[in-house]
Amino acid sequence: MSRFLHTMLRVGDLQRSIDFYTKGFEMKELRRRDVPDGKYTLAFVGYGDEDSNTVLELTYNYGTQEYDQGTAFGHLAVGVPDVATTTEKLRSLGAKVTREPGPVKFGTTIIAFVEDPDGYKIELVQRG
């Protein structure tokens, strides 16, 4: 069966990004691999094992602290039980809130948008 495995994000500070996703979204660090010959480190975070869940691959390239954001990428979406609570938790961790919690335009689903430490946009979607 085919399925999405992971989304890869290049990050400027690996531990800062791991902390953001594990503390802010309560994901778990699943594995980490340092590749000195290739001058990069990979860390995989997510809500469950990679055999049955889609995860984030955080890639740190040695010596690169910042990336230019392209215009083709939109955002990641994460379902959370309470958008307002999660938004405040992320704000307390230093996340930039770019859209405060509220209903989606012309609908009732509660959403918010935040940016992670590297500027990637994340939509919070209230689920159950």
Short mmCIF file of C-alpha atoms in Angstrom, two decimals:
data_model
loop_
_atom_site.label_atom_id
_atom_site.label_comp_id
_atom_site.label_asym_id
_atom_site.label_seq_id
_atom_site.Cartn_x
_atom_site.Cartn_y
_atom_site.Cartn_z
CA MET A 1 0.00 0.00 0.00
CA SER A 2 1.30 3.47 -0.85
CA ARG A 3 1.21 6.27 1.71
CA PHE A 4 3.02 9.46 2.71
CA LEU A 5 6.07 8.64 4.84
CA HIS A 6 7.44 12.02 5.93
CA THR A 7 7.85 15.69 5.15
CA MET A 8 11.38 17.04 5.26
CA LEU A 9 12.15 20.52 6.58
CA ARG A 10 15.62 22.07 6.59
CA VAL A 11 16.28 23.72 9.93
CA GLY A 12 18.92 26.14 11.20
CA ASP A 13 19.14 24.81 14.77
CA LEU A 14 18.24 21.15 15.18
CA GLN A 15 17.67 21.11 18.94
CA ARG A 16 15.56 24.29 18.81
CA SER A 17 13.33 22.67 16.18
CA ILE A 18 13.10 19.36 18.05
CA ASP A 19 12.10 21.25 21.19
CA PHE A 20 9.49 23.24 19.25
CA TYR A 21 7.77 20.16 17.85
CA THR A 22 8.13 17.93 20.92
CA LYS A 23 7.21 20.53 23.55
CA GLY A 24 4.76 22.59 21.50
CA PHE A 25 2.96 19.78 19.67
CA GLU A 26 3.78 16.90 22.04
CA MET A 27 5.39 14.92 19.24
CA LYS A 28 8.09 12.41 20.14
CA GLU A 29 11.61 12.34 18.77
CA LEU A 30 11.57 8.97 17.03
CA ARG A 31 15.16 8.73 15.84
CA ARG A 32 18.22 10.80 15.03
CA ARG A 33 21.09 10.12 12.65
CA ASP A 34 24.27 12.15 12.43
CA VAL A 35 26.20 11.84 9.14
CA PRO A 36 29.55 13.60 9.64
CA ASP A 37 30.85 12.63 6.18
CA GLY A 38 27.79 14.25 4.62
CA LYS A 39 27.86 17.15 7.09
CA TYR A 40 24.24 16.80 8.16
CA THR A 41 22.04 15.42 10.94
CA LEU A 42 18.51 14.08 10.58
CA ALA A 43 15.92 13.91 13.34
CA PHE A 44 12.50 12.36 12.87
CA VAL A 45 9.60 13.54 15.04
CA GLY A 46 5.97 12.52 15.05
CA TYR A 47 2.96 11.17 16.91
CA GLY A 48 3.69 7.49 16.37
CA ASP A 49 6.00 4.98 14.78
CA GLU A 50 7.04 5.47 11.17
CA ASP A 51 5.51 2.14 10.12
CA SER A 52 2.00 3.57 10.43
CA ASN A 53 2.34 7.36 10.80
CA THR A 54 3.53 10.23 8.67
CA VAL A 55 6.37 12.08 10.41
CA LEU A 56 8.56 15.16 10.06
CA GLU A 57 12.18 14.79 9.05
CA LEU A 58 14.16 17.74 10.41
CA THR A 59 17.41 18.14 8.49
CA TYR A 60 20.28 20.20 9.83
CA ASN A 61 23.11 20.88 7.38
CA TYR A 62 26.29 21.72 9.28
CA GLY A 63 26.99 25.44 9.29
CA THR A 64 23.68 26.56 7.77
CA GLN A 65 21.67 28.61 10.23
CA GLU A 66 19.03 30.06 7.92
CA TYR A 67 17.19 29.25 4.68
CA ASP A 68 15.25 31.40 2.25
CA GLN A 69 11.58 30.43 2.24
CA GLY A 70 10.31 29.60 -1.24
CA THR A 71 6.95 30.72 -2.59
CA ALA A 72 5.69 27.26 -3.62
CA PHE A 73 5.45 25.75 -0.13
CA GLY A 74 2.20 26.50 1.68
CA HIS A 75 1.99 25.08 5.20
CA LEU A 76 1.85 22.00 7.39
CA ALA A 77 -1.47 21.21 9.07
CA VAL A 78 -1.71 19.62 12.52
CA GLY A 79 -4.96 18.50 14.11
CA VAL A 80 -5.17 19.45 17.79
CA PRO A 81 -7.92 19.05 20.41
CA ASP A 82 -8.03 22.77 21.33
CA VAL A 83 -6.63 25.38 18.94
CA ALA A 84 -6.71 28.24 21.46
CA THR A 85 -4.82 26.29 24.13
CA THR A 86 -2.24 25.01 21.64
CA THR A 87 -1.75 28.50 20.20
CA GLU A 88 -1.01 29.91 23.65
CA LYS A 89 1.36 27.06 24.44
CA LEU A 90 3.25 27.66 21.20
CA ARG A 91 3.28 31.43 21.78
CA SER A 92 4.86 30.81 25.21
CA LEU A 93 7.59 28.81 23.44
CA GLY A 94 8.31 31.80 21.20
CA ALA A 95 6.23 30.87 18.17
CA LYS A 96 5.01 33.71 15.98
CA VAL A 97 1.21 33.59 15.74
CA THR A 98 0.20 34.85 12.29
CA ARG A 99 -3.54 34.14 12.59
CA GLU A 100 -5.28 34.05 15.93
CA PRO A 101 -7.69 31.17 16.68
CA GLY A 102 -11.12 31.48 15.14
CA PRO A 103 -13.46 29.99 12.58
CA VAL A 104 -12.28 29.54 9.02
CA LYS A 105 -13.73 32.12 6.64
CA PHE A 106 -17.20 31.04 5.46
CA GLY A 107 -17.14 28.01 7.80
CA THR A 108 -17.16 26.80 11.36
CA THR A 109 -13.88 24.86 11.71
CA ILE A 110 -11.60 26.54 14.27
CA ILE A 111 -8.08 27.20 12.97
CA ALA A 112 -5.01 29.30 13.71
CA PHE A 113 -1.62 29.76 12.03
CA VAL A 114 1.80 29.86 13.66
CA GLU A 115 5.37 29.85 12.38
CA ASP A 116 8.02 27.47 13.64
CA PRO A 117 11.53 28.75 14.54
CA ASP A 118 12.60 28.55 10.88
CA GLY A 119 9.55 30.40 9.56
CA TYR A 120 7.56 27.41 8.26
CA LYS A 121 3.84 28.04 8.51
CA ILE A 122 1.71 25.59 10.48
CA GLU A 123 -2.07 25.53 10.46
CA LEU A 124 -3.68 24.33 13.68
CA VAL A 125 -7.03 22.62 13.00
CA GLN A 126 -9.37 21.83 15.88
CA ARG A 127 -10.29 18.13 15.88
CA GLY A 128 -12.78 16.54 18.26
#
